[in-house]
């Protein structure tokens, strides 16, 4: 198979999810123990409920059974990405401006690889974070290509 399982499943899931007025956030295909799991994360402006997850699961199962793009036996899991939603696409970062985010980088920047702060701006070249160190606020620029992973951060006050 020339394409990765996650790419193929994303292409098959996208029209189903859009037809239901939802957004495809991410697709994971992982082995845990001896079992394989295909996880499809969906969201919408008003959040996700069990009926929406069930509707996507049912329609996607039909397409996956028909196209049969995965060789191994697997468990399909359709769910919300949760409060710590991953930021993967440009649109995810743009929607997260003004919110707390957690970013890991591929290599250290100023001797750090993990940053948590308010996302101030995003471009394809860099992100601006406002970090709070003790009681001081500090601006941090992270080159976008150096971001290994990013997600919304839940903060408790």
mmCIF file of N, CA, C and O in Angstrom, residues 57-94:
data_model
loop_
_atom_site.group_PDB
_atom_site.id
_atom_site.type_symbol
_atom_site.label_atom_id
_atom_site.label_comp_id
_atom_site.label_asym_id
_atom_site.label_seq_id
_atom_site.Cartn_x
_atom_site.Cartn_y
_atom_site.Cartn_z
ATOM 1 N N UNK A 57 -19.322 6.338 13.175
ATOM 2 C CA UNK A 57 -18.807 4.971 13.268
ATOM 3 C C UNK A 57 -19.559 4.034 12.330
ATOM 4 O O UNK A 57 -18.948 3.237 11.603
ATOM 5 N N UNK A 58 -20.875 4.146 12.323
ATOM 6 C CA UNK A 58 -21.702 3.273 11.481
ATOM 7 C C UNK A 58 -21.424 3.502 9.998
ATOM 8 O O UNK A 58 -21.182 2.553 9.244
ATOM 9 N N UNK A 59 -21.440 4.756 9.569
ATOM 10 C CA UNK A 59 -21.223 5.069 8.144
ATOM 11 C C UNK A 59 -19.793 4.751 7.706
ATOM 12 O O UNK A 59 -19.563 4.219 6.628
ATOM 13 N N UNK A 60 -18.819 5.061 8.589
ATOM 14 C CA UNK A 60 -17.426 4.799 8.252
ATOM 15 C C UNK A 60 -17.152 3.298 8.209
ATOM 16 O O UNK A 60 -16.421 2.820 7.342
ATOM 17 N N UNK A 61 -17.772 2.535 9.111
ATOM 18 C CA UNK A 61 -17.608 1.078 9.111
ATOM 19 C C UNK A 61 -18.057 0.474 7.775
ATOM 20 O O UNK A 61 -17.382 -0.404 7.236
ATOM 21 N N UNK A 62 -19.180 0.967 7.259
ATOM 22 C CA UNK A 62 -19.685 0.474 5.972
ATOM 23 C C UNK A 62 -18.667 0.714 4.862
ATOM 24 O O UNK A 62 -18.383 -0.182 4.060
ATOM 25 N N UNK A 63 -18.103 1.925 4.818
ATOM 26 C CA UNK A 63 -17.131 2.271 3.778
ATOM 27 C C UNK A 63 -15.844 1.466 3.952
ATOM 28 O O UNK A 63 -15.281 0.962 2.978
ATOM 29 N N UNK A 64 -15.396 1.322 5.200
ATOM 30 C CA UNK A 64 -14.172 0.550 5.453
ATOM 31 C C UNK A 64 -14.365 -0.919 5.102
ATOM 32 O O UNK A 64 -13.450 -1.557 4.568
ATOM 33 N N UNK A 65 -15.552 -1.467 5.366
ATOM 34 C CA UNK A 65 -15.837 -2.863 4.998
ATOM 35 C C UNK A 65 -15.835 -3.023 3.482
ATOM 36 O O UNK A 65 -15.324 -4.009 2.946
ATOM 37 N N UNK A 66 -16.394 -2.032 2.790
ATOM 38 C CA UNK A 66 -16.483 -2.082 1.331
ATOM 39 C C UNK A 66 -15.101 -1.930 0.682
ATOM 40 O O UNK A 66 -14.723 -2.710 -0.189
ATOM 41 N N UNK A 67 -14.338 -0.936 1.102
ATOM 42 C CA UNK A 67 -13.026 -0.646 0.488
ATOM 43 C C UNK A 67 -11.914 -1.544 1.035
ATOM 44 O O UNK A 67 -10.914 -1.764 0.357
ATOM 45 N N UNK A 68 -12.051 -1.981 2.290
ATOM 46 C CA UNK A 68 -11.112 -2.882 2.955
ATOM 47 C C UNK A 68 -9.643 -2.428 2.840
ATOM 48 O O UNK A 68 -8.785 -3.180 2.364
ATOM 49 N N UNK A 69 -9.335 -1.194 3.301
ATOM 50 C CA UNK A 69 -7.970 -0.674 3.135
ATOM 51 C C UNK A 69 -6.974 -1.140 4.207
ATOM 52 O O UNK A 69 -5.788 -0.860 4.100
ATOM 53 N N UNK A 70 -7.444 -1.860 5.231
ATOM 54 C CA UNK A 70 -6.569 -2.238 6.347
ATOM 55 C C UNK A 70 -6.464 -3.761 6.417
ATOM 56 O O UNK A 70 -7.477 -4.457 6.513
ATOM 57 N N UNK A 71 -5.228 -4.260 6.382
ATOM 58 C CA UNK A 71 -5.007 -5.706 6.367
ATOM 59 C C UNK A 71 -5.296 -6.365 7.714
ATOM 60 O O UNK A 71 -5.860 -7.439 7.773
ATOM 61 N N UNK A 72 -4.872 -5.734 8.807
ATOM 62 C CA UNK A 72 -5.022 -6.324 10.139
ATOM 63 C C UNK A 72 -6.455 -6.204 10.651
ATOM 64 O O UNK A 72 -7.201 -5.338 10.227
ATOM 65 N N UNK A 73 -6.790 -7.054 11.603
ATOM 66 C CA UNK A 73 -8.037 -6.866 12.343
ATOM 67 C C UNK A 73 -7.810 -5.675 13.269
ATOM 68 O O UNK A 73 -6.711 -5.487 13.792
ATOM 69 N N UNK A 74 -8.837 -4.845 13.471
ATOM 70 C CA UNK A 74 -8.679 -3.652 14.292
ATOM 71 C C UNK A 74 -9.997 -3.292 14.944
ATOM 72 O O UNK A 74 -11.063 -3.747 14.541
ATOM 73 N N UNK A 75 -9.908 -2.461 15.965
ATOM 74 C CA UNK A 75 -11.095 -1.914 16.626
ATOM 75 C C UNK A 75 -11.242 -0.477 16.158
ATOM 76 O O UNK A 75 -10.284 0.295 16.208
ATOM 77 N N UNK A 76 -12.441 -0.113 15.711
ATOM 78 C CA UNK A 76 -12.723 1.262 15.297
ATOM 79 C C UNK A 76 -13.271 2.025 16.494
ATOM 80 O O UNK A 76 -14.203 1.574 17.159
ATOM 81 N N UNK A 77 -12.685 3.174 16.758
ATOM 82 C CA UNK A 77 -13.096 4.021 17.875
ATOM 83 C C UNK A 77 -13.290 5.437 17.343
ATOM 84 O O UNK A 77 -12.337 6.050 16.862
ATOM 85 N N UNK A 78 -14.515 5.934 17.399
ATOM 86 C CA UNK A 78 -14.814 7.300 16.974
ATOM 87 C C UNK A 78 -15.151 8.101 18.224
ATOM 88 O O UNK A 78 -16.034 7.711 18.990
ATOM 89 N N UNK A 79 -14.426 9.206 18.440
ATOM 90 C CA UNK A 79 -14.661 9.995 19.647
ATOM 91 C C UNK A 79 -14.258 11.451 19.464
ATOM 92 O O UNK A 79 -13.691 11.837 18.443
ATOM 93 N N UNK A 80 -14.535 12.233 20.497
ATOM 94 C CA UNK A 80 -14.126 13.628 20.561
ATOM 95 C C UNK A 80 -12.642 13.674 20.915
ATOM 96 O O UNK A 80 -12.152 12.782 21.615
ATOM 97 N N UNK A 81 -11.927 14.698 20.474
ATOM 98 C CA UNK A 81 -10.515 14.802 20.844
ATOM 99 C C UNK A 81 -10.322 15.206 22.306
ATOM 100 O O UNK A 81 -9.217 15.147 22.821
ATOM 101 N N UNK A 82 -11.383 15.618 22.970
ATOM 102 C CA UNK A 82 -11.287 15.996 24.377
ATOM 103 C C UNK A 82 -10.828 17.433 24.560
ATOM 104 O O UNK A 82 -10.626 18.172 23.603
ATOM 105 N N UNK A 83 -10.658 17.803 25.805
ATOM 106 C CA UNK A 83 -10.301 19.184 26.145
ATOM 107 C C UNK A 83 -8.903 19.553 25.652
ATOM 108 O O UNK A 83 -8.635 20.707 25.340
ATOM 109 N N UNK A 84 -8.020 18.565 25.580
ATOM 110 C CA UNK A 84 -6.662 18.832 25.119
ATOM 111 C C UNK A 84 -6.513 18.441 23.650
ATOM 112 O O UNK A 84 -5.630 17.674 23.260
ATOM 113 N N UNK A 85 -7.378 19.023 22.853
ATOM 114 C CA UNK A 85 -7.442 18.753 21.424
ATOM 115 C C UNK A 85 -6.089 19.011 20.748
ATOM 116 O O UNK A 85 -5.465 20.048 20.970
ATOM 117 N N UNK A 86 -5.647 18.092 19.900
ATOM 118 C CA UNK A 86 -4.390 18.330 19.183
ATOM 119 C C UNK A 86 -4.546 19.447 18.152
ATOM 120 O O UNK A 86 -5.626 19.642 17.594
ATOM 121 N N UNK A 87 -3.482 20.169 17.920
ATOM 122 C CA UNK A 87 -3.444 21.207 16.889
ATOM 123 C C UNK A 87 -2.554 20.673 15.784
ATOM 124 O O UNK A 87 -1.347 20.529 15.973
ATOM 125 N N UNK A 88 -3.149 20.342 14.654
ATOM 126 C CA UNK A 88 -2.384 19.733 13.564
ATOM 127 C C UNK A 88 -2.405 20.595 12.305
ATOM 128 O O UNK A 88 -1.396 20.773 11.658
ATOM 129 N N UNK A 89 -3.592 21.078 11.966
ATOM 130 C CA UNK A 89 -3.740 21.837 10.733
ATOM 131 C C UNK A 89 -3.651 23.336 11.020
ATOM 132 O O UNK A 89 -3.844 23.782 12.152
ATOM 133 N N UNK A 90 -3.371 24.100 9.976
ATOM 134 C CA UNK A 90 -3.297 25.563 10.100
ATOM 135 C C UNK A 90 -4.562 26.113 10.767
ATOM 136 O O UNK A 90 -4.497 26.953 11.662
ATOM 137 N N UNK A 91 -5.711 25.594 10.351
ATOM 138 C CA UNK A 91 -6.995 26.064 10.894
ATOM 139 C C UNK A 91 -7.098 25.800 12.398
ATOM 140 O O UNK A 91 -7.672 26.597 13.133
ATOM 141 N N UNK A 92 -6.522 24.690 12.872
ATOM 142 C CA UNK A 92 -6.528 24.376 14.308
ATOM 143 C C UNK A 92 -5.782 25.448 15.091
ATOM 144 O O UNK A 92 -6.240 25.904 16.142
ATOM 145 N N UNK A 93 -4.614 25.851 14.570
ATOM 146 C CA UNK A 93 -3.821 26.877 15.242
ATOM 147 C C UNK A 93 -4.547 28.226 15.227
ATOM 148 O O UNK A 93 -4.582 28.926 16.233
ATOM 149 N N UNK A 94 -5.146 28.556 14.092
ATOM 150 C CA UNK A 94 -5.845 29.842 13.984
ATOM 151 C C UNK A 94 -7.003 29.904 14.977
ATOM 152 O O UNK A 94 -7.197 30.913 15.657
#
